[in-house]
PDB file of C-alpha atoms in Angstrom:
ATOM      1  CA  UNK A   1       9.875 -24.641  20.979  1.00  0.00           C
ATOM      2  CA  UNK A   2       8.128 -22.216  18.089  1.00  0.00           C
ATOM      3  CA  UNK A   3       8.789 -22.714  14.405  1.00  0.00           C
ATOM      4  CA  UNK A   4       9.908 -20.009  13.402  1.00  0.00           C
ATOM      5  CA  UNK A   5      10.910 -17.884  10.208  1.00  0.00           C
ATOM      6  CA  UNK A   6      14.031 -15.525  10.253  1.00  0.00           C
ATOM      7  CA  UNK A   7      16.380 -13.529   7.738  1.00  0.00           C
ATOM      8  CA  UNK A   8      19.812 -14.707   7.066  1.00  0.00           C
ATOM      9  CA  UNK A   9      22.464 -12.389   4.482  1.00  0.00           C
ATOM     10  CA  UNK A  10      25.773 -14.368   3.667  1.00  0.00           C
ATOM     11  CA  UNK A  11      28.192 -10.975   3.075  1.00  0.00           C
ATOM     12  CA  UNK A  12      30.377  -9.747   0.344  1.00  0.00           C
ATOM     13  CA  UNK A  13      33.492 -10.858   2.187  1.00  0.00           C
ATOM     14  CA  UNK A  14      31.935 -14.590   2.242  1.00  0.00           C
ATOM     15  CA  UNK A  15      30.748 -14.763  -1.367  1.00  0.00           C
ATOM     16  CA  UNK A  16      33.537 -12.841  -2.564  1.00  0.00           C
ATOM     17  CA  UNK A  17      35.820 -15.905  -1.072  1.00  0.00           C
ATOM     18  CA  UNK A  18      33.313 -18.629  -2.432  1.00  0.00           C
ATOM     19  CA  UNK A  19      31.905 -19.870   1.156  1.00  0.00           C
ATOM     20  CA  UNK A  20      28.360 -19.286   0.175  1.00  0.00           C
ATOM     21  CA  UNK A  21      27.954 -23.195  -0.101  1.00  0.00           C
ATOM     22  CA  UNK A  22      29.602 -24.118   3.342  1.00  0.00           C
ATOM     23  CA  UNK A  23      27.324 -21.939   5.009  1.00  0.00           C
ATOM     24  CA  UNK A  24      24.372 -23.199   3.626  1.00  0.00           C
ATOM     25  CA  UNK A  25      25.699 -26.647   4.544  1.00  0.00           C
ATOM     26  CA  UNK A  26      26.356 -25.616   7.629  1.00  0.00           C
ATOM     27  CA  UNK A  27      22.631 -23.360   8.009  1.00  0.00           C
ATOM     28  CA  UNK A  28      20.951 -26.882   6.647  1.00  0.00           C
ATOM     29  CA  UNK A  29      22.898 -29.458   8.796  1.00  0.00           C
ATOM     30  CA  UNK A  30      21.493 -27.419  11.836  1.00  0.00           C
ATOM     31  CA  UNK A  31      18.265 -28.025  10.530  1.00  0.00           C
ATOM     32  CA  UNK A  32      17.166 -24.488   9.226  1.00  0.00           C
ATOM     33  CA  UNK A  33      15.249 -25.296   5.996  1.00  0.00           C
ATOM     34  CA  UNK A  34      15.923 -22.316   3.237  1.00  0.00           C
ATOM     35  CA  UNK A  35      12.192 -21.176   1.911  1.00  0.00           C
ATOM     36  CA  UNK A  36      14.258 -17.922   0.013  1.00  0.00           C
ATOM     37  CA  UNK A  37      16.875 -17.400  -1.201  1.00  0.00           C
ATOM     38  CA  UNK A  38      18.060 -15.068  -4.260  1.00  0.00           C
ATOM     39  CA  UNK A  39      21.738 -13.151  -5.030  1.00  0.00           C
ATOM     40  CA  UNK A  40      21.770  -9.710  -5.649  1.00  0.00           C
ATOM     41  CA  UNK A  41      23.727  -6.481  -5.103  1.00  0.00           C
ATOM     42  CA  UNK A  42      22.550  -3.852  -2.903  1.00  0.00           C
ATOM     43  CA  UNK A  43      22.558  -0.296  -4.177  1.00  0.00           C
ATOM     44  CA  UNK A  44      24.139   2.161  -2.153  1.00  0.00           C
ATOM     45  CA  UNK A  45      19.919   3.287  -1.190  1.00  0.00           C
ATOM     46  CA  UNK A  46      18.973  -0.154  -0.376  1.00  0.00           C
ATOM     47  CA  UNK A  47      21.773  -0.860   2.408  1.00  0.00           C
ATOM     48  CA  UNK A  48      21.191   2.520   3.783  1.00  0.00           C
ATOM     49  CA  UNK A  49      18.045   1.993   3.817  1.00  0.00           C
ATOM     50  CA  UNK A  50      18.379  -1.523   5.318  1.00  0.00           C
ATOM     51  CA  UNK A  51      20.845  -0.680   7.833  1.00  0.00           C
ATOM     52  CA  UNK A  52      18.957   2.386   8.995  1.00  0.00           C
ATOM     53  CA  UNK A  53      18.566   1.635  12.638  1.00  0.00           C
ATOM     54  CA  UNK A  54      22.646   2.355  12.661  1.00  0.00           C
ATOM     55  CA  UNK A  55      22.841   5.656  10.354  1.00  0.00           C
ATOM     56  CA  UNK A  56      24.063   7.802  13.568  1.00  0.00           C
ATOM     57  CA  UNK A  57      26.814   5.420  14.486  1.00  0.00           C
ATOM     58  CA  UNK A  58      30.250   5.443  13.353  1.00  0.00           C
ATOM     59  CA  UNK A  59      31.024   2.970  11.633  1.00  0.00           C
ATOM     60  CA  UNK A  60      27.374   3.094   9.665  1.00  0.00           C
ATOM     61  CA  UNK A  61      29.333   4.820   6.200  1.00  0.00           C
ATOM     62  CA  UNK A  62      32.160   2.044   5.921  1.00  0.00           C
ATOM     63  CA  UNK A  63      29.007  -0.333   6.834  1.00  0.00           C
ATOM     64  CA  UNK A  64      27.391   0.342   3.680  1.00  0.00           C
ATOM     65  CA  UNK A  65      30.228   0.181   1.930  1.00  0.00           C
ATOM     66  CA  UNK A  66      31.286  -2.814   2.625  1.00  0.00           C
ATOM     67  CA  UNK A  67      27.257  -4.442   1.801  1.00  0.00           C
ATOM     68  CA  UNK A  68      27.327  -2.501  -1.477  1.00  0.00           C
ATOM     69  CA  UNK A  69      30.812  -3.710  -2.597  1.00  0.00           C
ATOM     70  CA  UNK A  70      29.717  -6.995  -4.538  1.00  0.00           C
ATOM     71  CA  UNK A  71      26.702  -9.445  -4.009  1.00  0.00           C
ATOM     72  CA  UNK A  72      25.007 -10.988  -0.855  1.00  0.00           C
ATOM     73  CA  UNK A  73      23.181 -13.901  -0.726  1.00  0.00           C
ATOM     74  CA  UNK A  74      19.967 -13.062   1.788  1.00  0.00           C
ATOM     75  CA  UNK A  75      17.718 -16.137   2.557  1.00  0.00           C
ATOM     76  CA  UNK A  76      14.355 -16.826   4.804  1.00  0.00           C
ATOM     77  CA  UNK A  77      15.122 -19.420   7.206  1.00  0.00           C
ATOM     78  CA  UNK A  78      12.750 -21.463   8.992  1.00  0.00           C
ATOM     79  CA  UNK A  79      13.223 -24.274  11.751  1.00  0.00           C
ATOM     80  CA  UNK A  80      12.665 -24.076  15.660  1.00  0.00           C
ATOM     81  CA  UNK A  81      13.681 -21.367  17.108  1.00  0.00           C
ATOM     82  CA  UNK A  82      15.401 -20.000  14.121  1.00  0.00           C
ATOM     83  CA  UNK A  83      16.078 -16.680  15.488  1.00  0.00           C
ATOM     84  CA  UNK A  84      17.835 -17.372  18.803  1.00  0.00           C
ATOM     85  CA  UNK A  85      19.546 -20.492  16.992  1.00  0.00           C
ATOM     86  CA  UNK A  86      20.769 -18.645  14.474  1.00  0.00           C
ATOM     87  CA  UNK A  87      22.327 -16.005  16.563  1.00  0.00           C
ATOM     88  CA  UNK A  88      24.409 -19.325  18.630  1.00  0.00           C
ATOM     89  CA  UNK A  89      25.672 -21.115  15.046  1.00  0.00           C
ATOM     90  CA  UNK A  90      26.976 -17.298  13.488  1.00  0.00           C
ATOM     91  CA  UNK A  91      28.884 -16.165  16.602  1.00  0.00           C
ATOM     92  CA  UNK A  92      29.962 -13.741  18.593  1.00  0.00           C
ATOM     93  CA  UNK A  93      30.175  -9.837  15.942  1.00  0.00           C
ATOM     94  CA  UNK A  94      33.864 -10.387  16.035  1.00  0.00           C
ATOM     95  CA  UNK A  95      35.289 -14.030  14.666  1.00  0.00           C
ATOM     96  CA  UNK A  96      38.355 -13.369  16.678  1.00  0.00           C
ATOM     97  CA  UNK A  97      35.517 -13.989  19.658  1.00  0.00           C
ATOM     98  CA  UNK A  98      33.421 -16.409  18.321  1.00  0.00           C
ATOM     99  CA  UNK A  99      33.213 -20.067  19.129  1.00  0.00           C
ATOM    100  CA  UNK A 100      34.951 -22.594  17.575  1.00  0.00           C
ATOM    101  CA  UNK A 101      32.583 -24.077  14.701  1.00  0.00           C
ATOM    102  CA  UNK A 102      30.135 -21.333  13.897  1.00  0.00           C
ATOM    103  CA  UNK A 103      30.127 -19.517  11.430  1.00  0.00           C
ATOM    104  CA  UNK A 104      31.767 -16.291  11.738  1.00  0.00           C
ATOM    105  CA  UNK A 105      34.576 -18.001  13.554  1.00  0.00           C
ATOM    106  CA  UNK A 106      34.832 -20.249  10.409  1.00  0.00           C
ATOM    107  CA  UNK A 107      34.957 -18.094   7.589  1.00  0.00           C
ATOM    108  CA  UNK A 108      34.590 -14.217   9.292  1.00  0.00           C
ATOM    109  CA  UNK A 109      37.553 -12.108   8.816  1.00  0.00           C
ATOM    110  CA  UNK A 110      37.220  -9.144  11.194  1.00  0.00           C
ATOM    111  CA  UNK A 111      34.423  -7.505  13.614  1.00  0.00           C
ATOM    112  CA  UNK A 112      32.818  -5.910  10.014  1.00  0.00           C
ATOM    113  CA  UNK A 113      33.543  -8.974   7.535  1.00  0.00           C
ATOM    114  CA  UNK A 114      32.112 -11.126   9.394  1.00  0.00           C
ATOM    115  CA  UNK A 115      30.694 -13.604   7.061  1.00  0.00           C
ATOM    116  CA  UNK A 116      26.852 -13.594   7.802  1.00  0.00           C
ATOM    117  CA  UNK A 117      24.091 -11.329   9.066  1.00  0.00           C
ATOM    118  CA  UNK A 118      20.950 -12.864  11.087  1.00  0.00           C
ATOM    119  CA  UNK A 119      18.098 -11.356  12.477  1.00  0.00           C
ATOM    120  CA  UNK A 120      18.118 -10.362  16.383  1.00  0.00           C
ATOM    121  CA  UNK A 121      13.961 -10.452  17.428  1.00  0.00           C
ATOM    122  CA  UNK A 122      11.138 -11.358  15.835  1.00  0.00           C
ATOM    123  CA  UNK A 123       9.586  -8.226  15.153  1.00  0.00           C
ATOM    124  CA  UNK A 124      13.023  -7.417  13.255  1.00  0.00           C
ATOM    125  CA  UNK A 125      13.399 -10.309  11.761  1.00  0.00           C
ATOM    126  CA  UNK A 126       9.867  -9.658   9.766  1.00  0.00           C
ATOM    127  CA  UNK A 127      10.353  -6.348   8.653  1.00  0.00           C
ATOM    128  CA  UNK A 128      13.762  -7.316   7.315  1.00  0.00           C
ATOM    129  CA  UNK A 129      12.367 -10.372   5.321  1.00  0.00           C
ATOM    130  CA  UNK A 130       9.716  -8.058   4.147  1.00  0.00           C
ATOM    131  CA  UNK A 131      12.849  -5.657   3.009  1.00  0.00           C
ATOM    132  CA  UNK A 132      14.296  -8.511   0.159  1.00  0.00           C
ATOM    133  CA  UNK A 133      11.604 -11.163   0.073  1.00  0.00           C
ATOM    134  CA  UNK A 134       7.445 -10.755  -0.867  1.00  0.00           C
ATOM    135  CA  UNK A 135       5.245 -12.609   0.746  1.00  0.00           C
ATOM    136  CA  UNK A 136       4.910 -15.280  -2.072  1.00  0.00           C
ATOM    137  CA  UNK A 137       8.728 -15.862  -2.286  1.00  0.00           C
ATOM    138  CA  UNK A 138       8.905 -16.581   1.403  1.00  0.00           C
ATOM    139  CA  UNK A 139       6.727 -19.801   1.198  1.00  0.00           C
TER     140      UNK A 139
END
């Protein structure tokens, strides 16, 4: 196994409903250690921006306004692995299909709130780092 770094983003719906701290539990007692980790609120240009890659799909508009409609809590993650086994403890995209015990089965609502973004490669998972985090804050 590779040490690796990755981007997590707990979502509106999750901090909204105060589960920012049982996700981080849960991140930490999989062994991801945090080496970032600020809360903001993305402008209406920054999620756009961030979610790019899906401005020709459908559902990119309601996408962006759900990110932009109160704060997220993105983190740099490190720990074996972290990208792949990140992807297994959030879930399936829809909580309705996700295994019992992760994360967006947990605390995800629907296919859209679903709790908590991750990175899905490694060359993604830099660039989106690089998108809330300089190269000093990520350790």
């Amino acid at each position: 196994m590779a040490l690796e770094r990755t981007l997590t983003i707990i979502k509106p719906d999750a901090v909204a409903a105060r589960k920012s701290g049982h996700i981080i539990a849960h991140l930490e007692r999989e062994g991801f250690e945090i080496l970032a980790m600020k809360k903001i609120t993305l402008t209406r240009a920054q999620a756009q921006a961030f979610y790019a890659v899906h401005s020709q799909r459908p559902f990119f508009d309601s996408l962006v306004d759900f990110m932009t409609s109160g704060p997220i809590i993105p983190m740099v993650l490190e720990r074996d692995s972290a990208i792949v086994g990140l992807r297994d403890i959030m879930g399936a995209t829809n909580p309705e299909q996700a295994e019992e015990g992760t994360v967006r089965e947990l605390y995800g609502t629907n296919i859209e709130r679903n709790a908590i973004h991750g990175s899905d490669a490694p060359e993604t998972a830099a660039a989106e780092r690089a998108f809330f985090f300089s190269g000093l804050e990520q350790g």
